[in-house]
mmCIF file of C-alpha atoms in Angstrom:
data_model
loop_
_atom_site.group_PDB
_atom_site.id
_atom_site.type_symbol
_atom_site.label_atom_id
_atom_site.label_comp_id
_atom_site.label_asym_id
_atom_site.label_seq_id
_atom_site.Cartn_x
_atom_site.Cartn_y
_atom_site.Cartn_z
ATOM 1 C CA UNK X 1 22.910 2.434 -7.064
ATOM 2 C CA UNK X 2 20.653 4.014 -9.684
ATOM 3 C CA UNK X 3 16.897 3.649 -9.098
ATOM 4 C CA UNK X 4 15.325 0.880 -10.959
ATOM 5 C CA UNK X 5 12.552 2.415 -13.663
ATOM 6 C CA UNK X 6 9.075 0.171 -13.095
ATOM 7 C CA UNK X 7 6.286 0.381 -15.292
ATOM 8 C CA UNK X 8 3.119 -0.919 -14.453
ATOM 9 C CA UNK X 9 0.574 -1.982 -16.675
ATOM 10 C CA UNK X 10 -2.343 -2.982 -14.969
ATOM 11 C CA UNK X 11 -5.618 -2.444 -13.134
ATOM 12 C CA UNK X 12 -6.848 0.461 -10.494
ATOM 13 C CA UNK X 13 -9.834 0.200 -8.298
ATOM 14 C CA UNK X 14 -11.529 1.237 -5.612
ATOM 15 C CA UNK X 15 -11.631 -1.159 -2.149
ATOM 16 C CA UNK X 16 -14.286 -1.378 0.221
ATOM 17 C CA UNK X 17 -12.783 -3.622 2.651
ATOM 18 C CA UNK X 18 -14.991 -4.929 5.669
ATOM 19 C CA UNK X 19 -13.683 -7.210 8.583
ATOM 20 C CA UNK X 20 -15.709 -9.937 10.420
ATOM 21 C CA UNK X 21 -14.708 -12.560 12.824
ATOM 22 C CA UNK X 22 -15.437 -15.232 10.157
ATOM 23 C CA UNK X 23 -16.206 -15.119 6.154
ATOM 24 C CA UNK X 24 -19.722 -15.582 5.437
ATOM 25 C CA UNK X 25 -20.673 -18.960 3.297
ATOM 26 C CA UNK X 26 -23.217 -18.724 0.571
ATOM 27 C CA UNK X 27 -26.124 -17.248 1.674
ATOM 28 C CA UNK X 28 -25.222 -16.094 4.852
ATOM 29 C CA UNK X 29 -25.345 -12.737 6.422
ATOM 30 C CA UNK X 30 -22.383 -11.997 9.421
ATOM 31 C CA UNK X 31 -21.851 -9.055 11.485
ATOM 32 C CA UNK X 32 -18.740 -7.390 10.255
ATOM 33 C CA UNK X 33 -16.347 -5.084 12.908
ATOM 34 C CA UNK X 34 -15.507 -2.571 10.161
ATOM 35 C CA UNK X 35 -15.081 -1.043 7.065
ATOM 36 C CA UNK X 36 -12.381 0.988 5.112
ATOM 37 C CA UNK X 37 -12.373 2.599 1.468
ATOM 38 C CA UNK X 38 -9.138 2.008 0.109
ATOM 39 C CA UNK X 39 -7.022 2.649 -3.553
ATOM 40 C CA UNK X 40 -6.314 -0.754 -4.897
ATOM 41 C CA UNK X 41 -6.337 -3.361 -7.767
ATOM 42 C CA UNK X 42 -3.461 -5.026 -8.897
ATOM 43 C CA UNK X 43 -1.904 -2.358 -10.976
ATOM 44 C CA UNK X 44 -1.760 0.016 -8.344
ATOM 45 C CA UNK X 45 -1.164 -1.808 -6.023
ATOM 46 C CA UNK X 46 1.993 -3.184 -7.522
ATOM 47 C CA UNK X 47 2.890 0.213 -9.233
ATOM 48 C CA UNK X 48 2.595 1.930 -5.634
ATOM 49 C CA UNK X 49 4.682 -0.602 -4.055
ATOM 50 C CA UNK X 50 7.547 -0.814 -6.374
ATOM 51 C CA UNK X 51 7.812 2.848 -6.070
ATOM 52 C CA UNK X 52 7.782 2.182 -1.838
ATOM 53 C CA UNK X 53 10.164 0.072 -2.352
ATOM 54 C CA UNK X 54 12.801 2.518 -3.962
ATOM 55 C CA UNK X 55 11.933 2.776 -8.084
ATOM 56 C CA UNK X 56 10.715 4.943 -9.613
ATOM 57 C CA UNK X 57 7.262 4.307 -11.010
ATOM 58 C CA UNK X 58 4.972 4.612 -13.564
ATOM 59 C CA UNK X 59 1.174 3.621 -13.519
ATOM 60 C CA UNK X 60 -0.799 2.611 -17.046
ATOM 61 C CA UNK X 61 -3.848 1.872 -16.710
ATOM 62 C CA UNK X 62 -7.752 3.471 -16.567
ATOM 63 C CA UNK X 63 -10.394 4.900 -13.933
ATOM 64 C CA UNK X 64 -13.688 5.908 -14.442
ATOM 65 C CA UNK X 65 -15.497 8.976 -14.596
ATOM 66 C CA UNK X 66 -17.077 8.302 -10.991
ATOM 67 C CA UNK X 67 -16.253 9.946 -7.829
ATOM 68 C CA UNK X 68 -13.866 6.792 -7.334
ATOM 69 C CA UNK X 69 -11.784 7.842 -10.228
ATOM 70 C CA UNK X 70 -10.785 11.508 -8.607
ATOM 71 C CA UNK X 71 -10.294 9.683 -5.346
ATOM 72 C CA UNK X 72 -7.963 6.705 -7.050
ATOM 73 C CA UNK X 73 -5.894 9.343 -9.033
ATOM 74 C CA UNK X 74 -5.147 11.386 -6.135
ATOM 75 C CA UNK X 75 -4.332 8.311 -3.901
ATOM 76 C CA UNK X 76 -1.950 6.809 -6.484
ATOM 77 C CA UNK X 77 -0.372 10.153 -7.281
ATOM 78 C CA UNK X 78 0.273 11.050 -3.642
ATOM 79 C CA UNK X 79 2.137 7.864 -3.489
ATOM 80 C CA UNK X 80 4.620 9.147 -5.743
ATOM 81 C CA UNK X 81 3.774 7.399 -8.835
ATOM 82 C CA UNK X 82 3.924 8.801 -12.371
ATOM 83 C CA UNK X 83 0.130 9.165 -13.405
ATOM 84 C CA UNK X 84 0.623 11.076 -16.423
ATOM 85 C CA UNK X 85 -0.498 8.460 -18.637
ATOM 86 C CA UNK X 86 -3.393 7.047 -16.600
ATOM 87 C CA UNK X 87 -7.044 7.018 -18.869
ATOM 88 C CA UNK X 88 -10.334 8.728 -17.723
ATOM 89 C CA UNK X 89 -12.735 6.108 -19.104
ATOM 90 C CA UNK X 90 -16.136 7.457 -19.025
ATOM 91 C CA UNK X 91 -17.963 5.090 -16.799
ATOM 92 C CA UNK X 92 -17.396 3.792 -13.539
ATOM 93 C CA UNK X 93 -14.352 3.099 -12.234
ATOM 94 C CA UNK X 94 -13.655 -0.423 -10.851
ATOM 95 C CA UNK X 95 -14.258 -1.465 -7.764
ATOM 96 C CA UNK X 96 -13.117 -4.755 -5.660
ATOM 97 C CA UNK X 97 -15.536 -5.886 -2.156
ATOM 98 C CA UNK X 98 -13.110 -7.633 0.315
ATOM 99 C CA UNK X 99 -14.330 -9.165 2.936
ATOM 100 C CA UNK X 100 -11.291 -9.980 5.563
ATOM 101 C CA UNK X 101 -11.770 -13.011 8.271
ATOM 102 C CA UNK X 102 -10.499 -13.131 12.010
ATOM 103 C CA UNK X 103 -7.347 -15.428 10.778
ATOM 104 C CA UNK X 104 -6.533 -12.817 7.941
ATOM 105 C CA UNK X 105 -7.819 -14.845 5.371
ATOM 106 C CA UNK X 106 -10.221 -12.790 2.526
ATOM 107 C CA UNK X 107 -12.074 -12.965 -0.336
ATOM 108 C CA UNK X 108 -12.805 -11.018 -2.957
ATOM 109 C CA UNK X 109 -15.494 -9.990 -5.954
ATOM 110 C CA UNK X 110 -14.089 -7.419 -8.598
ATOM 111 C CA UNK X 111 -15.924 -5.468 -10.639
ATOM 112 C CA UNK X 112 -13.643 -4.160 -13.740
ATOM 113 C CA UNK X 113 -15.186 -1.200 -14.653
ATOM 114 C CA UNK X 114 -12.538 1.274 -16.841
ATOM 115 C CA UNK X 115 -10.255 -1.234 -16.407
ATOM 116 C CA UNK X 116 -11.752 -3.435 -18.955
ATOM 117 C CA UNK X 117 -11.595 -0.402 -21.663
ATOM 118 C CA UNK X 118 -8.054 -0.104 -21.393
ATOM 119 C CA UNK X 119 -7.357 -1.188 -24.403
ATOM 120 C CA UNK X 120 -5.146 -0.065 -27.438
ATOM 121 C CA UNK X 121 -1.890 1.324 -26.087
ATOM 122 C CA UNK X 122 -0.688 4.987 -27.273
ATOM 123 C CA UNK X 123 2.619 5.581 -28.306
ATOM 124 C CA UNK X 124 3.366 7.681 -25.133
ATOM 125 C CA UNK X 125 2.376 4.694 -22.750
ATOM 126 C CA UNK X 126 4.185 2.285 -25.581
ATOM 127 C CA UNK X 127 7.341 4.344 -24.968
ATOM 128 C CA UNK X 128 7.228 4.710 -21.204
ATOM 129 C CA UNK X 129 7.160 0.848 -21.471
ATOM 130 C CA UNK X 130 9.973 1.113 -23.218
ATOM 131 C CA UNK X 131 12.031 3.591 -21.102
ATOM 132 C CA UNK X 132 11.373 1.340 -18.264
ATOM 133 C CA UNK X 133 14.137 -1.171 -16.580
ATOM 134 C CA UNK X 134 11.192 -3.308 -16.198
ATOM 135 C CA UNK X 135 7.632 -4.209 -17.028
ATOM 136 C CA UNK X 136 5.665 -5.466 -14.279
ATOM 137 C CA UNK X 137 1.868 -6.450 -15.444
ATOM 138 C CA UNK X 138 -0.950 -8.570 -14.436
ATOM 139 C CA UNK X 139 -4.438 -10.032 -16.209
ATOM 140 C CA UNK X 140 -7.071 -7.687 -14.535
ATOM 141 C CA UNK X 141 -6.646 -5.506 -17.754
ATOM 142 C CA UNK X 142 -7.726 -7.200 -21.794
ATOM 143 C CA UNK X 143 -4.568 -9.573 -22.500
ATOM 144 C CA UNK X 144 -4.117 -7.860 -25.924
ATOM 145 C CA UNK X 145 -3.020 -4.495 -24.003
ATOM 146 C CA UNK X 146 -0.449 -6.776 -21.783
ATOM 147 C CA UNK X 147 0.543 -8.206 -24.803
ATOM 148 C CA UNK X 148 0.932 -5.630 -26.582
ATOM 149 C CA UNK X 149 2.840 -3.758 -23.711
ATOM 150 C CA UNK X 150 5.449 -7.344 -22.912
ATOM 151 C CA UNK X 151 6.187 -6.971 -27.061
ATOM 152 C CA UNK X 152 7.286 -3.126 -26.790
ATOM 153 C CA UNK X 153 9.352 -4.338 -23.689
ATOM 154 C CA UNK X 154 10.954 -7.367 -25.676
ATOM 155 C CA UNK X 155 11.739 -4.869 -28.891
ATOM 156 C CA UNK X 156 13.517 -2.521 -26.021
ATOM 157 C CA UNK X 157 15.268 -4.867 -24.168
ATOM 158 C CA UNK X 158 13.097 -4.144 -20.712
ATOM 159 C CA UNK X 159 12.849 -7.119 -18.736
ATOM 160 C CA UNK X 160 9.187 -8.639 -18.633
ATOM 161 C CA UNK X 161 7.576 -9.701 -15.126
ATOM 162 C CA UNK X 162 4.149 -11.252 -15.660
ATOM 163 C CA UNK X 163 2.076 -11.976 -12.442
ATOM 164 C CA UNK X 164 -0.554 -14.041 -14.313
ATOM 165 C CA UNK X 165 -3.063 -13.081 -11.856
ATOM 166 C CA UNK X 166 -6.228 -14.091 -11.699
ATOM 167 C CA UNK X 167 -6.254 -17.054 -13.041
ATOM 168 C CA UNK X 168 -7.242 -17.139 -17.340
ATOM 169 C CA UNK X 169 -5.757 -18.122 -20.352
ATOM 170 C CA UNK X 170 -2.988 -16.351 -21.421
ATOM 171 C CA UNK X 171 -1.708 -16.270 -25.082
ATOM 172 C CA UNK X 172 1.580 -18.363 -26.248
ATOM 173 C CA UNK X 173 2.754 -14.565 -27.328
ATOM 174 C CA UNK X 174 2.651 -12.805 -24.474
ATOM 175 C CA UNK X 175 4.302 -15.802 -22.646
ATOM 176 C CA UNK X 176 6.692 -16.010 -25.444
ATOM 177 C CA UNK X 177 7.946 -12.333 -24.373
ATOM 178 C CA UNK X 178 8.088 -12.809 -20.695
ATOM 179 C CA UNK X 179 11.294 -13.045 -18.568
ATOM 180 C CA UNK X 180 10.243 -13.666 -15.351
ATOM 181 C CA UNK X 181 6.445 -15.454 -14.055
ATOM 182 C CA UNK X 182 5.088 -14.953 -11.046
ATOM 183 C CA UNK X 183 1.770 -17.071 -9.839
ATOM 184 C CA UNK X 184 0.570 -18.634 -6.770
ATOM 185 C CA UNK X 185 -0.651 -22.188 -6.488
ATOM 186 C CA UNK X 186 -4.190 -21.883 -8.303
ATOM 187 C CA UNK X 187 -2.704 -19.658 -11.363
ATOM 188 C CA UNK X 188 0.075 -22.404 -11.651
ATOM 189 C CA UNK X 189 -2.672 -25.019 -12.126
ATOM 190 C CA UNK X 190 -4.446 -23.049 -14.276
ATOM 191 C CA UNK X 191 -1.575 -22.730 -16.891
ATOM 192 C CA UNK X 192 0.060 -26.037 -16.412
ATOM 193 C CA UNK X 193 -2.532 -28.467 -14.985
ATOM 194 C CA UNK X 194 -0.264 -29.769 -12.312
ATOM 195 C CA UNK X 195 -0.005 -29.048 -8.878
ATOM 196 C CA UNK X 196 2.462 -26.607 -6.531
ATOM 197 C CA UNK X 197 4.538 -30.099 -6.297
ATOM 198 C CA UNK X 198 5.607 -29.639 -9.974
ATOM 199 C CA UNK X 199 6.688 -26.185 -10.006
ATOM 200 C CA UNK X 200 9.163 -27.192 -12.700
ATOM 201 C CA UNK X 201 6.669 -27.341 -15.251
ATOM 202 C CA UNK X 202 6.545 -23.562 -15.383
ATOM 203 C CA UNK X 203 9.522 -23.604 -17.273
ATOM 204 C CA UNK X 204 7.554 -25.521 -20.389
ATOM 205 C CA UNK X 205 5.856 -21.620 -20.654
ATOM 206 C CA UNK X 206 9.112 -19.470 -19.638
ATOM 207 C CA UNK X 207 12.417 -19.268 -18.946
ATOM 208 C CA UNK X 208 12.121 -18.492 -15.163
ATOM 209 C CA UNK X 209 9.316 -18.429 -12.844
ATOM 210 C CA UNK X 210 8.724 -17.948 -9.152
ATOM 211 C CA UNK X 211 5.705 -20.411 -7.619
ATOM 212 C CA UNK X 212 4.405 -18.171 -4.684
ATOM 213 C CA UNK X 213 3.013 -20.914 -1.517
ATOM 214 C CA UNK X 214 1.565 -18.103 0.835
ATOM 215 C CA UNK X 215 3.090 -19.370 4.812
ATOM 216 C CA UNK X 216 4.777 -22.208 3.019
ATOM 217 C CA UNK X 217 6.865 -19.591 0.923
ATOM 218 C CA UNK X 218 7.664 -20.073 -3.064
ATOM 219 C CA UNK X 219 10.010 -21.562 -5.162
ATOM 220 C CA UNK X 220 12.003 -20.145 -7.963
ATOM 221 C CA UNK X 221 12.492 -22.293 -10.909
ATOM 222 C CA UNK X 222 15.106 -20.963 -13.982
ATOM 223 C CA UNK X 223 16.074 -23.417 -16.868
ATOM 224 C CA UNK X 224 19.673 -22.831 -15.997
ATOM 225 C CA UNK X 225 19.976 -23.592 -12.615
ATOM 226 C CA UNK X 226 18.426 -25.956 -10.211
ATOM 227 C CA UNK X 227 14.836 -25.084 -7.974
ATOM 228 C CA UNK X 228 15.906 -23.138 -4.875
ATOM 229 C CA UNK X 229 12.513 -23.047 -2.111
ATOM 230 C CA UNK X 230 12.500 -19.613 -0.370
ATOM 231 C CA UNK X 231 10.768 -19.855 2.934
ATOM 232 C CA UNK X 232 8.127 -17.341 4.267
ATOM 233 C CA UNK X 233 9.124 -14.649 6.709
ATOM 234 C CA UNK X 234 6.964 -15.625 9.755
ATOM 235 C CA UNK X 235 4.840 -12.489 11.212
ATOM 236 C CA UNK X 236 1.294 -12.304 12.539
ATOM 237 C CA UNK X 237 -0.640 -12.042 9.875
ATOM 238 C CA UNK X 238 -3.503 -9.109 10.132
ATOM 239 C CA UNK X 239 -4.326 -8.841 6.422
ATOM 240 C CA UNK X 240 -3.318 -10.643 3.184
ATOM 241 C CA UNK X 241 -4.941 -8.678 0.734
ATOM 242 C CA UNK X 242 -2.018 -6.992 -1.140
ATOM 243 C CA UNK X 243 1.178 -10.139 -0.391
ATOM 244 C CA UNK X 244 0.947 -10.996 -3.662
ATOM 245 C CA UNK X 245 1.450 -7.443 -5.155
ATOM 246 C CA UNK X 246 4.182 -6.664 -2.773
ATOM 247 C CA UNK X 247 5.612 -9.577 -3.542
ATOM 248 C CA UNK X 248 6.358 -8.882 -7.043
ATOM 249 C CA UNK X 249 7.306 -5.306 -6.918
ATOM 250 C CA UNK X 250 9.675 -6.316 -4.372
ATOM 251 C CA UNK X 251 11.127 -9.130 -7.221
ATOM 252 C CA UNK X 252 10.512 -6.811 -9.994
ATOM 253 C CA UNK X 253 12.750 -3.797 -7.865
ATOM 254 C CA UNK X 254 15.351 -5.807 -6.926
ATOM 255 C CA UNK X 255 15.776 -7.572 -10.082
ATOM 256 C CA UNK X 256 16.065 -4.463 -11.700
ATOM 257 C CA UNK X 257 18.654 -3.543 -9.050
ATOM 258 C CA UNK X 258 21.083 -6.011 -10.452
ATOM 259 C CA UNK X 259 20.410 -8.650 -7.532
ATOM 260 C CA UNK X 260 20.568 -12.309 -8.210
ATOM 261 C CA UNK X 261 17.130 -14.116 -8.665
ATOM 262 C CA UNK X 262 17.696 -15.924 -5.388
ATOM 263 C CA UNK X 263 18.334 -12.991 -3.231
ATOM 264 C CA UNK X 264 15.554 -10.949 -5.244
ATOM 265 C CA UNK X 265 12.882 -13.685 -4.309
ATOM 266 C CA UNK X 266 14.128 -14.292 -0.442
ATOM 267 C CA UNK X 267 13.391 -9.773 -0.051
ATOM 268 C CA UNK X 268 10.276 -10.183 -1.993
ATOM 269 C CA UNK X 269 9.100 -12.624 0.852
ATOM 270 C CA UNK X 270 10.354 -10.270 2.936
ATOM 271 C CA UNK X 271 7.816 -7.608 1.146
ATOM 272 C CA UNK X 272 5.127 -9.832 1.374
ATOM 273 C CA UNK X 273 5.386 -10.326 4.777
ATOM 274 C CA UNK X 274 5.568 -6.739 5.964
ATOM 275 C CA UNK X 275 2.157 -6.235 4.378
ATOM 276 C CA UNK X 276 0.406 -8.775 5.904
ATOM 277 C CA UNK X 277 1.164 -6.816 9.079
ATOM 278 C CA UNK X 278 -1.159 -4.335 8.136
ATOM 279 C CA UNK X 279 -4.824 -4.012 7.115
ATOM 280 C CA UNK X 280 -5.683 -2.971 3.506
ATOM 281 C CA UNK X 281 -4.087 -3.267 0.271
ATOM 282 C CA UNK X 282 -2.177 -0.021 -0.838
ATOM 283 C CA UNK X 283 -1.571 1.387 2.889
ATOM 284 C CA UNK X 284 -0.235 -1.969 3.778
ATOM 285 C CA UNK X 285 2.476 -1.505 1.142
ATOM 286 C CA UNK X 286 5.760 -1.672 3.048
ATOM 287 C CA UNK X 287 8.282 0.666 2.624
ATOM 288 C CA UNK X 288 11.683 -0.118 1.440
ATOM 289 C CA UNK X 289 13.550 0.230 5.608
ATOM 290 C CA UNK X 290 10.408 -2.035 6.258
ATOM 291 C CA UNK X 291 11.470 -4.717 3.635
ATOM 292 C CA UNK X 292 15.214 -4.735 4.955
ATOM 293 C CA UNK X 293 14.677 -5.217 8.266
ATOM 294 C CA UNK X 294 12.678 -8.156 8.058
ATOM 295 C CA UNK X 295 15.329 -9.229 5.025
ATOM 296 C CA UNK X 296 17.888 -8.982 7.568
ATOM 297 C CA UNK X 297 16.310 -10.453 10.125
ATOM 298 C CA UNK X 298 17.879 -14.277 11.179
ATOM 299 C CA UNK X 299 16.046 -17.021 10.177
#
């Protein structure tokens, strides 16, 4: 089978992940258990697992000047991502606090940093869009650059996966050029103002979309065949940081393999639920033998 081509076009910071028993509430201090400094955002997140789970990957986006820039750059290039075409914004680089409850539940402030002055795409980043199988990207970055990148995919014939994540407005254009829409329950709001109940209403924006439900697992929705519900893969769950972004490499890898939507969202959950085994966003990653055993695993 050749290896699927994945470019990523999307954000890179740094994580400073801290665990407590329970999530504080507005202005309240807890004792936290501990603390890890981790490579993450979206972008690389995603970018690092697609290439974990058996593409070949490449990474554009922007770090900072800062200490945190070396640090992400080396982290993301280890992983065996192409970085050849990642920015050195002068600046700091951006940087996400996680704070991680007892059940496994987080939550999260970002800071953007360089990621918000990635913006006006080169022709070498437009073209390694365009040598790509497919274009996974997410809203951390300016929605002109994903537009701009989903366009040079459309002209080329690469498939477009949006994971419309966090939640914002995004442009009837760059909608207009996606294949395949990824959100979870508050993004799907967000865009259609209905609830998970009417994941059908997705299809008003795209052609196919896949509703992600956390434990409760997703549905995938195409305008040519009926809604099929995927259920979860049921682990202990340590961390849910980085589900979501394993989640859609995982689609965007095996869709790019050739496999039927179906199948491609039943291994995603599959993806998503070998990371939550783990604690941290990029190290939690699973690797592709990690994916198919729980894949295979009976239901």
């Amino acid at each position: 089978m050749p290896q699927t081509r994945v470019a990523v076009v999307g954000s890179a910071n740094m994580d400073l992940v801290g665990t407590a028993s329970a999530l504080p509430r507005p202005w309240e201090t807890v004792l936290g258990s501990d603390f890890v400094m981790l490579p993450g955002g979206k972008g690389a997140n995603q970018a690092v697992a697609a290439v974990r789970a058996g593409a070949s990957g490449v990474f554009l986006g922007a770090i900072g000047s800062d200490a945190f820039g070396v640090t992400l750059k080396a982290r993301i290039t280890a992983a065996g991502v192409d970085t050849g075409h990642l920015r050195v914004v002068y600046g700091p680089s951006g940087v996400a606090l996680v704070m991680v409850g007892g059940a496994g539940e987080h939550a999260i402030l970002v800071t953007p940093g360089a990621n918000d002055a990635f913006t006006g795409l080169t022709e070498g980043e437009l073209t390694a869009v365009r040598k790509a199988d497919v274009l996974v990207a997410q809203l951390e970055v300016p929605v002109e650059t994903v537009t701009a990148a989903a366009l040079a995919a459309r002209s080329a014939g690469t498939r477009v996966v949006l994971n419309a994540a966090p939640a914002r407005p995004v442009p009837a254009e760059l909608l207009a050029a996606t294949d395949l829409l990824v959100v979870n329950e508050t993004e799907a709001q967000a865009l259609t103002g209905r609830g998970s109940d009417e994941p059908a209403a997705l299809l008003e924006l795209v052609p196919r979309a896949v509703l992600t439900l956390g434990g409760a697992g997703a549905w995938y929705v195409a305008r040519d065949r009926p809604a099929v519900h995927v259920p979860a893969v049921k682990v202990d769950v340590v961390d849910s940081t980085a589900a979501g972004d394993a989640f859609t490499a995982a689609l965007a890898v095996a869709w790019g393999e050739g496999r039927d939507l179906v199948e491609a969202v039943h291994w995603a959950a599959a993806a998503g639920a070998a990371c939550v085994r783990k604690l941290g966003a990029s190290v939690a990653l699973p690797l592709r033998a990690e994916i198919d055993e729980l894949f295979s695993r009976p239901a």
